[in-house]
Amino acid sequence: KIGGGILKPEALLAMDPGQVTERIDGVATKEPAFGLDAVWISATNRERAELAGYTVVDLPTVMATHITEMIRTHAHELLGRQEASQLIENFKKTHPKVIEDLIPDALSLGGVVKVLQNLLKEQVSVRDLLTIFETLADEASRTKDLDILTESVRKQLSRSITAKYTSEDGAVTVMTFDSKLEELVANALLQTEQGVQLVMDPQSASKMISNIAQLIEAHPEIASQPILLTSPTVRRHIFKLVTRFIPQLIVLSHNEISADVKVQSVASVNLN
C-alpha cells in the first residue's frame, strides 16, 4: 500500500491555500495527496467557502488528484529496463546516431535507466530524451558516476525544470540556505569508495530538517510546493537526506533556475 484516504459522501473538500479570510464550519481533515489542512463542507456552503478564499473540489477530483500524485511520486519504480528499452528503441528510429554513441560504449543500458529513474524520483520529466541522451553521451567520457551524470542532465533541463515551478508573474518562490549552513554542509562532504557522501553530525542534521519543516508550516503560500534552493555542490546530498523526512520538498540548485526567472525567497534555513 502506498496511499489511501477517506471520502465523505455528499460533501466537498475545502482546502486552505493560505489566504482564507473567513473560517468555514466543517469536519477537519487532511487533503490526501499533499497533506494540506482541509475541511469537509456541505454543498450549500461551496459559494461561501470560495468567496472566503478556500479551494473547493468535489470527490472525483480528490480521487483523481490523489491517484495522479501517487503515480507521479512512484514513477521511478514503474520504469525498469524493459520500459526504458522500449523508449530507447522508439527514439532510435529518429536519432540512431545519438543512441549509437551512448549505448553501450559510453554508458550501459542499466546506467541510462538509473539516470532516468533518478530524474523521475524528483519528478523531473523525461520526455526530452534528446537533451538527456545528448548530455549523457557528452559527459559519460568524463565520469561514470551516475549521480554526477544526473546533475549534468538536470542542468541541461533547467528551462523545463524552471517552467514547472514558475508562477504566472514569472517568479519562483523558494526557501534558501543560510550561508553558514551551506558552508557547514559543504564541509561535511566526504569522498568515499561509494563516491561523495554527506557525513553530517546527527544533531545538526536533525535541527536542519526540523527548521525546514517549521518554515514550510509557517509559510502556507509554499506548503503545496515547498522549494529549497541550494548550491549545485550540495543539492543532491540535501535531497537524499531531507526528503526521507519531508517527501514533498523540492530541492533545486542555482544551475537549474533559468536566468530570465525572478527568484523570490520567503525564508532562510539556518541552525538557530
PDB file of C-alpha atoms in Angstrom:
ATOM      1  CA  LYS A   1       0.000   0.000   0.000  1.00  0.00           C
ATOM      2  CA  ILE A   2       1.387   3.403  -0.979  1.00  0.00           C
ATOM      3  CA  GLY A   3      -1.547   5.650  -0.168  1.00  0.00           C
ATOM      4  CA  GLY A   4      -5.148   5.933   0.927  1.00  0.00           C
ATOM      5  CA  GLY A   5      -7.825   8.233   2.228  1.00  0.00           C
ATOM      6  CA  ILE A   6     -11.437   8.509   3.267  1.00  0.00           C
ATOM      7  CA  LEU A   7     -14.114  10.244   1.203  1.00  0.00           C
ATOM      8  CA  LYS A   8     -17.168  11.798   2.832  1.00  0.00           C
ATOM      9  CA  PRO A   9     -20.290  11.234   0.696  1.00  0.00           C
ATOM     10  CA  GLU A  10     -22.418  14.274  -0.189  1.00  0.00           C
ATOM     11  CA  ALA A  11     -19.575  16.586   0.922  1.00  0.00           C
ATOM     12  CA  LEU A  12     -16.962  18.789  -0.761  1.00  0.00           C
ATOM     13  CA  LEU A  13     -13.326  19.222   0.244  1.00  0.00           C
ATOM     14  CA  ALA A  14     -12.323  22.803   1.030  1.00  0.00           C
ATOM     15  CA  MET A  15      -8.567  23.452   1.233  1.00  0.00           C
ATOM     16  CA  ASP A  16      -6.893  26.479   2.764  1.00  0.00           C
ATOM     17  CA  PRO A  17      -4.222  27.805   0.341  1.00  0.00           C
ATOM     18  CA  GLY A  18      -3.072  30.302   2.951  1.00  0.00           C
ATOM     19  CA  GLN A  19      -5.220  33.315   2.132  1.00  0.00           C
ATOM     20  CA  VAL A  20      -8.537  32.401   3.777  1.00  0.00           C
ATOM     21  CA  THR A  21     -10.414  35.425   5.162  1.00  0.00           C
ATOM     22  CA  GLU A  22     -13.193  33.554   6.992  1.00  0.00           C
ATOM     23  CA  ARG A  23     -13.260  30.123   8.603  1.00  0.00           C
ATOM     24  CA  ILE A  24     -15.977  27.783   7.343  1.00  0.00           C
ATOM     25  CA  ASP A  25     -17.550  25.207   9.645  1.00  0.00           C
ATOM     26  CA  GLY A  26     -16.934  21.605   8.691  1.00  0.00           C
ATOM     27  CA  VAL A  27     -15.168  18.379   9.584  1.00  0.00           C
ATOM     28  CA  ALA A  28     -11.406  18.958   9.794  1.00  0.00           C
ATOM     29  CA  THR A  29      -9.278  16.619   7.682  1.00  0.00           C
ATOM     30  CA  LYS A  30      -6.108  16.431   5.596  1.00  0.00           C
ATOM     31  CA  GLU A  31      -6.084  16.599   1.815  1.00  0.00           C
ATOM     32  CA  PRO A  32      -4.719  13.118   0.870  1.00  0.00           C
ATOM     33  CA  ALA A  33      -2.356  13.969  -1.996  1.00  0.00           C
ATOM     34  CA  PHE A  34      -0.323  16.767  -0.368  1.00  0.00           C
ATOM     35  CA  GLY A  35      -1.360  16.593   3.288  1.00  0.00           C
ATOM     36  CA  LEU A  36      -2.791  20.125   3.321  1.00  0.00           C
ATOM     37  CA  ASP A  37      -5.204  21.234   6.043  1.00  0.00           C
ATOM     38  CA  ALA A  38      -8.778  20.982   4.773  1.00  0.00           C
ATOM     39  CA  VAL A  39     -12.399  20.678   5.885  1.00  0.00           C
ATOM     40  CA  TRP A  40     -15.323  18.675   4.601  1.00  0.00           C
ATOM     41  CA  ILE A  41     -18.187  21.098   3.908  1.00  0.00           C
ATOM     42  CA  SER A  42     -21.728  20.731   2.636  1.00  0.00           C
ATOM     43  CA  ALA A  43     -22.532  21.638  -0.976  1.00  0.00           C
ATOM     44  CA  THR A  44     -24.649  24.551   0.257  1.00  0.00           C
ATOM     45  CA  ASN A  45     -21.527  26.187   1.717  1.00  0.00           C
ATOM     46  CA  ARG A  46     -19.492  25.977  -1.501  1.00  0.00           C
ATOM     47  CA  GLU A  47     -20.011  29.549  -2.695  1.00  0.00           C
ATOM     48  CA  ARG A  48     -19.357  30.984   0.767  1.00  0.00           C
ATOM     49  CA  ALA A  49     -16.150  28.934   1.093  1.00  0.00           C
ATOM     50  CA  GLU A  50     -14.863  30.037  -2.311  1.00  0.00           C
ATOM     51  CA  LEU A  51     -15.563  33.688  -1.508  1.00  0.00           C
ATOM     52  CA  ALA A  52     -13.615  33.221   1.744  1.00  0.00           C
ATOM     53  CA  GLY A  53     -10.572  32.020  -0.219  1.00  0.00           C
ATOM     54  CA  TYR A  54     -10.853  28.233   0.044  1.00  0.00           C
ATOM     55  CA  THR A  55     -10.089  25.939  -2.888  1.00  0.00           C
ATOM     56  CA  VAL A  56     -13.164  23.694  -3.114  1.00  0.00           C
ATOM     57  CA  VAL A  57     -13.134  20.375  -5.006  1.00  0.00           C
ATOM     58  CA  ASP A  58     -15.583  17.520  -5.469  1.00  0.00           C
ATOM     59  CA  LEU A  59     -14.966  13.826  -4.681  1.00  0.00           C
ATOM     60  CA  PRO A  60     -13.922  12.679  -8.203  1.00  0.00           C
ATOM     61  CA  THR A  61     -11.319  15.482  -8.281  1.00  0.00           C
ATOM     62  CA  VAL A  62      -9.988  14.438  -4.863  1.00  0.00           C
ATOM     63  CA  MET A  63      -9.598  10.843  -6.094  1.00  0.00           C
ATOM     64  CA  ALA A  64      -8.084  11.783  -9.450  1.00  0.00           C
ATOM     65  CA  THR A  65      -5.578  14.168  -7.852  1.00  0.00           C
ATOM     66  CA  HIS A  66      -4.538  11.570  -5.270  1.00  0.00           C
ATOM     67  CA  ILE A  67      -4.085   8.770  -7.827  1.00  0.00           C
ATOM     68  CA  THR A  68      -2.144  11.079 -10.179  1.00  0.00           C
ATOM     69  CA  GLU A  69       0.136  12.162  -7.339  1.00  0.00           C
ATOM     70  CA  MET A  70       0.762   8.538  -6.280  1.00  0.00           C
ATOM     71  CA  ILE A  71       1.772   7.603  -9.846  1.00  0.00           C
ATOM     72  CA  ARG A  72       3.996  10.681 -10.152  1.00  0.00           C
ATOM     73  CA  THR A  73       5.631  10.016  -6.780  1.00  0.00           C
ATOM     74  CA  HIS A  74       6.364   6.380  -7.636  1.00  0.00           C
ATOM     75  CA  ALA A  75       7.104   6.822 -11.367  1.00  0.00           C
ATOM     76  CA  HIS A  76      10.740   5.778 -10.847  1.00  0.00           C
ATOM     77  CA  GLU A  77       9.507   2.369  -9.651  1.00  0.00           C
ATOM     78  CA  LEU A  78       7.414   1.928 -12.794  1.00  0.00           C
ATOM     79  CA  LEU A  79      10.322   2.495 -15.200  1.00  0.00           C
ATOM     80  CA  GLY A  80      12.612  -0.514 -15.491  1.00  0.00           C
ATOM     81  CA  ARG A  81      14.959  -1.879 -18.148  1.00  0.00           C
ATOM     82  CA  GLN A  82      12.133  -3.197 -20.327  1.00  0.00           C
ATOM     83  CA  GLU A  83      10.196   0.078 -20.296  1.00  0.00           C
ATOM     84  CA  ALA A  84      13.348   2.118 -20.892  1.00  0.00           C
ATOM     85  CA  SER A  85      14.389  -0.201 -23.719  1.00  0.00           C
ATOM     86  CA  GLN A  86      11.078   0.479 -25.497  1.00  0.00           C
ATOM     87  CA  LEU A  87      11.597   4.241 -25.100  1.00  0.00           C
ATOM     88  CA  ILE A  88      15.123   3.933 -26.485  1.00  0.00           C
ATOM     89  CA  GLU A  89      14.048   1.798 -29.463  1.00  0.00           C
ATOM     90  CA  ASN A  90      11.378   4.340 -30.435  1.00  0.00           C
ATOM     91  CA  PHE A  91      13.864   7.195 -30.037  1.00  0.00           C
ATOM     92  CA  LYS A  92      16.460   5.317 -32.088  1.00  0.00           C
ATOM     93  CA  LYS A  93      14.197   5.398 -35.166  1.00  0.00           C
ATOM     94  CA  THR A  94      14.667   9.160 -35.478  1.00  0.00           C
ATOM     95  CA  HIS A  95      18.042   9.646 -33.719  1.00  0.00           C
ATOM     96  CA  PRO A  96      20.105   6.486 -34.373  1.00  0.00           C
ATOM     97  CA  LYS A  97      23.492   8.237 -34.081  1.00  0.00           C
ATOM     98  CA  VAL A  98      22.774   9.539 -30.562  1.00  0.00           C
ATOM     99  CA  ILE A  99      21.978   6.027 -29.280  1.00  0.00           C
ATOM    100  CA  GLU A 100      24.931   4.559 -31.175  1.00  0.00           C
ATOM    101  CA  ASP A 101      27.308   6.955 -29.389  1.00  0.00           C
ATOM    102  CA  LEU A 102      25.690   6.393 -26.000  1.00  0.00           C
ATOM    103  CA  ILE A 103      24.798   2.703 -25.536  1.00  0.00           C
ATOM    104  CA  PRO A 104      26.730   0.566 -24.743  1.00  0.00           C
ATOM    105  CA  ASP A 105      30.118   2.259 -25.355  1.00  0.00           C
ATOM    106  CA  ALA A 106      29.648   5.407 -23.243  1.00  0.00           C
ATOM    107  CA  LEU A 107      27.099   4.039 -20.772  1.00  0.00           C
ATOM    108  CA  SER A 108      25.316   0.744 -20.215  1.00  0.00           C
ATOM    109  CA  LEU A 109      21.544   0.374 -20.521  1.00  0.00           C
ATOM    110  CA  GLY A 110      21.444  -0.070 -16.736  1.00  0.00           C
ATOM    111  CA  GLY A 111      23.277   3.236 -16.266  1.00  0.00           C
ATOM    112  CA  VAL A 112      20.857   5.087 -18.554  1.00  0.00           C
ATOM    113  CA  VAL A 113      17.897   3.534 -16.711  1.00  0.00           C
ATOM    114  CA  LYS A 114      19.320   4.644 -13.355  1.00  0.00           C
ATOM    115  CA  VAL A 115      19.695   8.261 -14.559  1.00  0.00           C
ATOM    116  CA  LEU A 116      16.099   8.236 -15.854  1.00  0.00           C
ATOM    117  CA  GLN A 117      14.933   6.824 -12.505  1.00  0.00           C
ATOM    118  CA  ASN A 118      16.897   9.499 -10.626  1.00  0.00           C
ATOM    119  CA  LEU A 119      15.119  12.192 -12.650  1.00  0.00           C
ATOM    120  CA  LEU A 120      11.676  10.670 -12.146  1.00  0.00           C
ATOM    121  CA  LYS A 121      12.300  10.253  -8.414  1.00  0.00           C
ATOM    122  CA  GLU A 122      12.493  14.055  -8.194  1.00  0.00           C
ATOM    123  CA  GLN A 123       9.567  14.464 -10.596  1.00  0.00           C
ATOM    124  CA  VAL A 124      11.662  15.792 -13.467  1.00  0.00           C
ATOM    125  CA  SER A 125      10.036  14.975 -16.809  1.00  0.00           C
ATOM    126  CA  VAL A 126      11.991  12.576 -19.048  1.00  0.00           C
ATOM    127  CA  ARG A 127      10.058  13.477 -22.211  1.00  0.00           C
ATOM    128  CA  ASP A 128      13.033  15.427 -23.596  1.00  0.00           C
ATOM    129  CA  LEU A 129      15.049  12.297 -24.355  1.00  0.00           C
ATOM    130  CA  LEU A 130      17.214  14.107 -26.917  1.00  0.00           C
ATOM    131  CA  THR A 131      18.645  16.502 -24.302  1.00  0.00           C
ATOM    132  CA  ILE A 132      19.032  13.673 -21.768  1.00  0.00           C
ATOM    133  CA  PHE A 133      20.838  11.292 -24.135  1.00  0.00           C
ATOM    134  CA  GLU A 134      22.995  14.012 -25.756  1.00  0.00           C
ATOM    135  CA  THR A 135      24.151  15.162 -22.299  1.00  0.00           C
ATOM    136  CA  LEU A 136      24.905  11.608 -21.166  1.00  0.00           C
ATOM    137  CA  ALA A 137      26.864  10.911 -24.356  1.00  0.00           C
ATOM    138  CA  ASP A 138      28.946  14.063 -23.781  1.00  0.00           C
ATOM    139  CA  GLU A 139      29.519  13.661 -20.039  1.00  0.00           C
ATOM    140  CA  ALA A 140      29.996   9.880 -19.754  1.00  0.00           C
ATOM    141  CA  SER A 141      33.517  10.212 -21.177  1.00  0.00           C
ATOM    142  CA  ARG A 142      34.449  12.309 -18.112  1.00  0.00           C
ATOM    143  CA  THR A 143      32.721  10.320 -15.360  1.00  0.00           C
ATOM    144  CA  LYS A 144      30.711   7.159 -14.828  1.00  0.00           C
ATOM    145  CA  ASP A 145      29.257   8.409 -11.518  1.00  0.00           C
ATOM    146  CA  LEU A 146      25.506   8.206 -12.159  1.00  0.00           C
ATOM    147  CA  ASP A 147      24.648  10.849  -9.551  1.00  0.00           C
ATOM    148  CA  ILE A 148      27.027  13.351 -11.183  1.00  0.00           C
ATOM    149  CA  LEU A 149      25.628  12.452 -14.620  1.00  0.00           C
ATOM    150  CA  THR A 150      22.111  13.048 -13.311  1.00  0.00           C
ATOM    151  CA  GLU A 151      23.139  16.514 -12.078  1.00  0.00           C
ATOM    152  CA  SER A 152      24.611  17.304 -15.507  1.00  0.00           C
ATOM    153  CA  VAL A 153      21.331  16.303 -17.171  1.00  0.00           C
ATOM    154  CA  ARG A 154      19.315  18.380 -14.699  1.00  0.00           C
ATOM    155  CA  LYS A 155      21.423  21.432 -15.556  1.00  0.00           C
ATOM    156  CA  GLN A 156      20.665  20.980 -19.268  1.00  0.00           C
ATOM    157  CA  LEU A 157      16.951  20.553 -18.471  1.00  0.00           C
ATOM    158  CA  SER A 158      16.909  23.810 -16.490  1.00  0.00           C
ATOM    159  CA  ARG A 159      14.327  25.526 -18.702  1.00  0.00           C
ATOM    160  CA  SER A 160      11.745  22.768 -18.308  1.00  0.00           C
ATOM    161  CA  ILE A 161      12.518  22.348 -14.588  1.00  0.00           C
ATOM    162  CA  THR A 162      12.115  26.097 -14.018  1.00  0.00           C
ATOM    163  CA  ALA A 163       8.924  26.293 -16.088  1.00  0.00           C
ATOM    164  CA  LYS A 164       7.278  23.689 -13.863  1.00  0.00           C
ATOM    165  CA  TYR A 165       7.659  25.871 -10.761  1.00  0.00           C
ATOM    166  CA  THR A 166       7.266  29.361 -12.250  1.00  0.00           C
ATOM    167  CA  SER A 167       4.157  31.344 -11.330  1.00  0.00           C
ATOM    168  CA  GLU A 168       2.097  33.351 -13.808  1.00  0.00           C
ATOM    169  CA  ASP A 169       4.024  36.507 -12.931  1.00  0.00           C
ATOM    170  CA  GLY A 170       7.336  34.837 -13.858  1.00  0.00           C
ATOM    171  CA  ALA A 171       8.635  34.153 -10.352  1.00  0.00           C
ATOM    172  CA  VAL A 172       9.814  31.064  -8.474  1.00  0.00           C
ATOM    173  CA  THR A 173       9.101  31.190  -4.732  1.00  0.00           C
ATOM    174  CA  VAL A 174      11.731  29.376  -2.675  1.00  0.00           C
ATOM    175  CA  MET A 175      13.434  28.911   0.670  1.00  0.00           C
ATOM    176  CA  THR A 176      17.191  29.446   0.664  1.00  0.00           C
ATOM    177  CA  PHE A 177      20.098  28.184   2.735  1.00  0.00           C
ATOM    178  CA  ASP A 178      21.832  30.468   5.203  1.00  0.00           C
ATOM    179  CA  SER A 179      25.452  30.923   4.007  1.00  0.00           C
ATOM    180  CA  LYS A 180      26.867  29.460   7.232  1.00  0.00           C
ATOM    181  CA  LEU A 181      24.677  26.355   6.958  1.00  0.00           C
ATOM    182  CA  GLU A 182      25.587  25.948   3.291  1.00  0.00           C
ATOM    183  CA  GLU A 183      29.264  26.082   4.251  1.00  0.00           C
ATOM    184  CA  LEU A 184      28.704  23.572   7.076  1.00  0.00           C
ATOM    185  CA  VAL A 185      27.052  21.111   4.687  1.00  0.00           C
ATOM    186  CA  ALA A 186      29.743  21.596   2.014  1.00  0.00           C
ATOM    187  CA  ASN A 187      32.462  20.878   4.613  1.00  0.00           C
ATOM    188  CA  ALA A 188      30.621  17.681   5.624  1.00  0.00           C
ATOM    189  CA  LEU A 189      31.020  16.153   2.139  1.00  0.00           C
ATOM    190  CA  LEU A 190      33.456  13.248   2.225  1.00  0.00           C
ATOM    191  CA  GLN A 191      34.974  11.256  -0.643  1.00  0.00           C
ATOM    192  CA  THR A 192      34.428   7.511  -0.058  1.00  0.00           C
ATOM    193  CA  GLU A 193      34.681   4.320  -2.105  1.00  0.00           C
ATOM    194  CA  GLN A 194      30.966   4.745  -2.888  1.00  0.00           C
ATOM    195  CA  GLY A 195      31.519   8.306  -4.118  1.00  0.00           C
ATOM    196  CA  VAL A 196      30.951  11.608  -2.321  1.00  0.00           C
ATOM    197  CA  GLN A 197      28.832  11.184   0.823  1.00  0.00           C
ATOM    198  CA  LEU A 198      27.307  13.702   3.223  1.00  0.00           C
ATOM    199  CA  VAL A 199      28.678  12.965   6.703  1.00  0.00           C
ATOM    200  CA  MET A 200      26.831  15.489   8.853  1.00  0.00           C
ATOM    201  CA  ASP A 201      26.609  15.183  12.618  1.00  0.00           C
ATOM    202  CA  PRO A 202      23.149  13.853  13.606  1.00  0.00           C
ATOM    203  CA  GLN A 203      22.294  16.797  15.860  1.00  0.00           C
ATOM    204  CA  SER A 204      22.905  19.417  13.147  1.00  0.00           C
ATOM    205  CA  ALA A 205      21.118  17.307  10.530  1.00  0.00           C
ATOM    206  CA  SER A 206      18.097  16.843  12.789  1.00  0.00           C
ATOM    207  CA  LYS A 207      17.964  20.564  13.579  1.00  0.00           C
ATOM    208  CA  MET A 208      18.213  21.482   9.888  1.00  0.00           C
ATOM    209  CA  ILE A 209      15.376  19.113   8.925  1.00  0.00           C
ATOM    210  CA  SER A 210      13.237  20.393  11.802  1.00  0.00           C
ATOM    211  CA  ASN A 211      13.821  24.024  10.787  1.00  0.00           C
ATOM    212  CA  ILE A 212      12.877  23.305   7.158  1.00  0.00           C
ATOM    213  CA  ALA A 213       9.631  21.639   8.299  1.00  0.00           C
ATOM    214  CA  GLN A 214       8.831  24.606  10.584  1.00  0.00           C
ATOM    215  CA  LEU A 215       9.429  27.109   7.774  1.00  0.00           C
ATOM    216  CA  ILE A 216       7.088  25.211   5.444  1.00  0.00           C
ATOM    217  CA  GLU A 217       4.426  25.233   8.152  1.00  0.00           C
ATOM    218  CA  ALA A 218       4.971  28.942   8.800  1.00  0.00           C
ATOM    219  CA  HIS A 219       4.560  29.834   5.105  1.00  0.00           C
ATOM    220  CA  PRO A 220       1.299  28.315   3.790  1.00  0.00           C
ATOM    221  CA  GLU A 221       1.873  30.019   0.416  1.00  0.00           C
ATOM    222  CA  ILE A 222       4.605  27.440  -0.316  1.00  0.00           C
ATOM    223  CA  ALA A 223       3.108  24.452   1.547  1.00  0.00           C
ATOM    224  CA  SER A 224       1.779  22.757  -1.603  1.00  0.00           C
ATOM    225  CA  GLN A 225       5.083  23.249  -3.451  1.00  0.00           C
ATOM    226  CA  PRO A 226       7.939  23.869  -0.999  1.00  0.00           C
ATOM    227  CA  ILE A 227      11.196  24.535  -2.878  1.00  0.00           C
ATOM    228  CA  LEU A 228      14.625  24.703  -1.271  1.00  0.00           C
ATOM    229  CA  LEU A 229      17.294  26.460  -3.361  1.00  0.00           C
ATOM    230  CA  THR A 230      20.899  25.354  -2.740  1.00  0.00           C
ATOM    231  CA  SER A 231      24.293  25.388  -4.432  1.00  0.00           C
ATOM    232  CA  PRO A 232      24.952  22.729  -7.112  1.00  0.00           C
ATOM    233  CA  THR A 233      27.621  21.130  -4.881  1.00  0.00           C
ATOM    234  CA  VAL A 234      25.250  20.140  -2.087  1.00  0.00           C
ATOM    235  CA  ARG A 235      21.890  19.834  -3.889  1.00  0.00           C
ATOM    236  CA  ARG A 236      21.716  16.051  -4.354  1.00  0.00           C
ATOM    237  CA  HIS A 237      23.060  15.357  -0.875  1.00  0.00           C
ATOM    238  CA  ILE A 238      20.476  17.620   0.737  1.00  0.00           C
ATOM    239  CA  PHE A 239      17.739  15.942  -1.298  1.00  0.00           C
ATOM    240  CA  LYS A 240      18.773  12.453  -0.175  1.00  0.00           C
ATOM    241  CA  LEU A 241      18.971  13.493   3.470  1.00  0.00           C
ATOM    242  CA  VAL A 242      15.931  15.739   3.875  1.00  0.00           C
ATOM    243  CA  THR A 243      13.285  14.186   1.626  1.00  0.00           C
ATOM    244  CA  ARG A 244      13.218  10.991   3.682  1.00  0.00           C
ATOM    245  CA  PHE A 245      11.575  13.124   6.354  1.00  0.00           C
ATOM    246  CA  ILE A 246       9.889  15.802   4.184  1.00  0.00           C
ATOM    247  CA  PRO A 247       8.967  13.910   0.986  1.00  0.00           C
ATOM    248  CA  GLN A 248       7.103  16.844  -0.584  1.00  0.00           C
ATOM    249  CA  LEU A 249      10.215  19.060  -0.539  1.00  0.00           C
ATOM    250  CA  ILE A 250      11.664  20.038  -3.933  1.00  0.00           C
ATOM    251  CA  VAL A 251      15.417  20.715  -3.875  1.00  0.00           C
ATOM    252  CA  LEU A 252      16.791  22.810  -6.744  1.00  0.00           C
ATOM    253  CA  SER A 253      20.243  24.214  -7.406  1.00  0.00           C
ATOM    254  CA  HIS A 254      21.057  27.653  -8.769  1.00  0.00           C
ATOM    255  CA  ASN A 255      22.114  25.926 -12.028  1.00  0.00           C
ATOM    256  CA  GLU A 256      18.550  24.701 -12.571  1.00  0.00           C
ATOM    257  CA  ILE A 257      16.894  28.137 -12.452  1.00  0.00           C
ATOM    258  CA  SER A 258      16.658  29.941 -15.797  1.00  0.00           C
ATOM    259  CA  ALA A 259      18.306  33.363 -15.897  1.00  0.00           C
ATOM    260  CA  ASP A 260      15.086  35.049 -17.076  1.00  0.00           C
ATOM    261  CA  VAL A 261      13.131  33.988 -13.984  1.00  0.00           C
ATOM    262  CA  LYS A 262      12.738  36.074 -10.825  1.00  0.00           C
ATOM    263  CA  VAL A 263      13.580  34.190  -7.606  1.00  0.00           C
ATOM    264  CA  GLN A 264      11.576  35.175  -4.518  1.00  0.00           C
ATOM    265  CA  SER A 265      12.926  33.904  -1.197  1.00  0.00           C
ATOM    266  CA  VAL A 266      10.328  33.727   1.587  1.00  0.00           C
ATOM    267  CA  ALA A 267      12.605  32.226   4.247  1.00  0.00           C
ATOM    268  CA  SER A 268      16.196  31.280   5.039  1.00  0.00           C
ATOM    269  CA  VAL A 269      17.101  27.918   6.590  1.00  0.00           C
ATOM    270  CA  ASN A 270      19.646  28.073   9.405  1.00  0.00           C
ATOM    271  CA  LEU A 271      20.577  26.181  12.574  1.00  0.00           C
ATOM    272  CA  ASN A 272      19.410  28.829  15.049  1.00  0.00           C
TER     273      ASN A 272
END
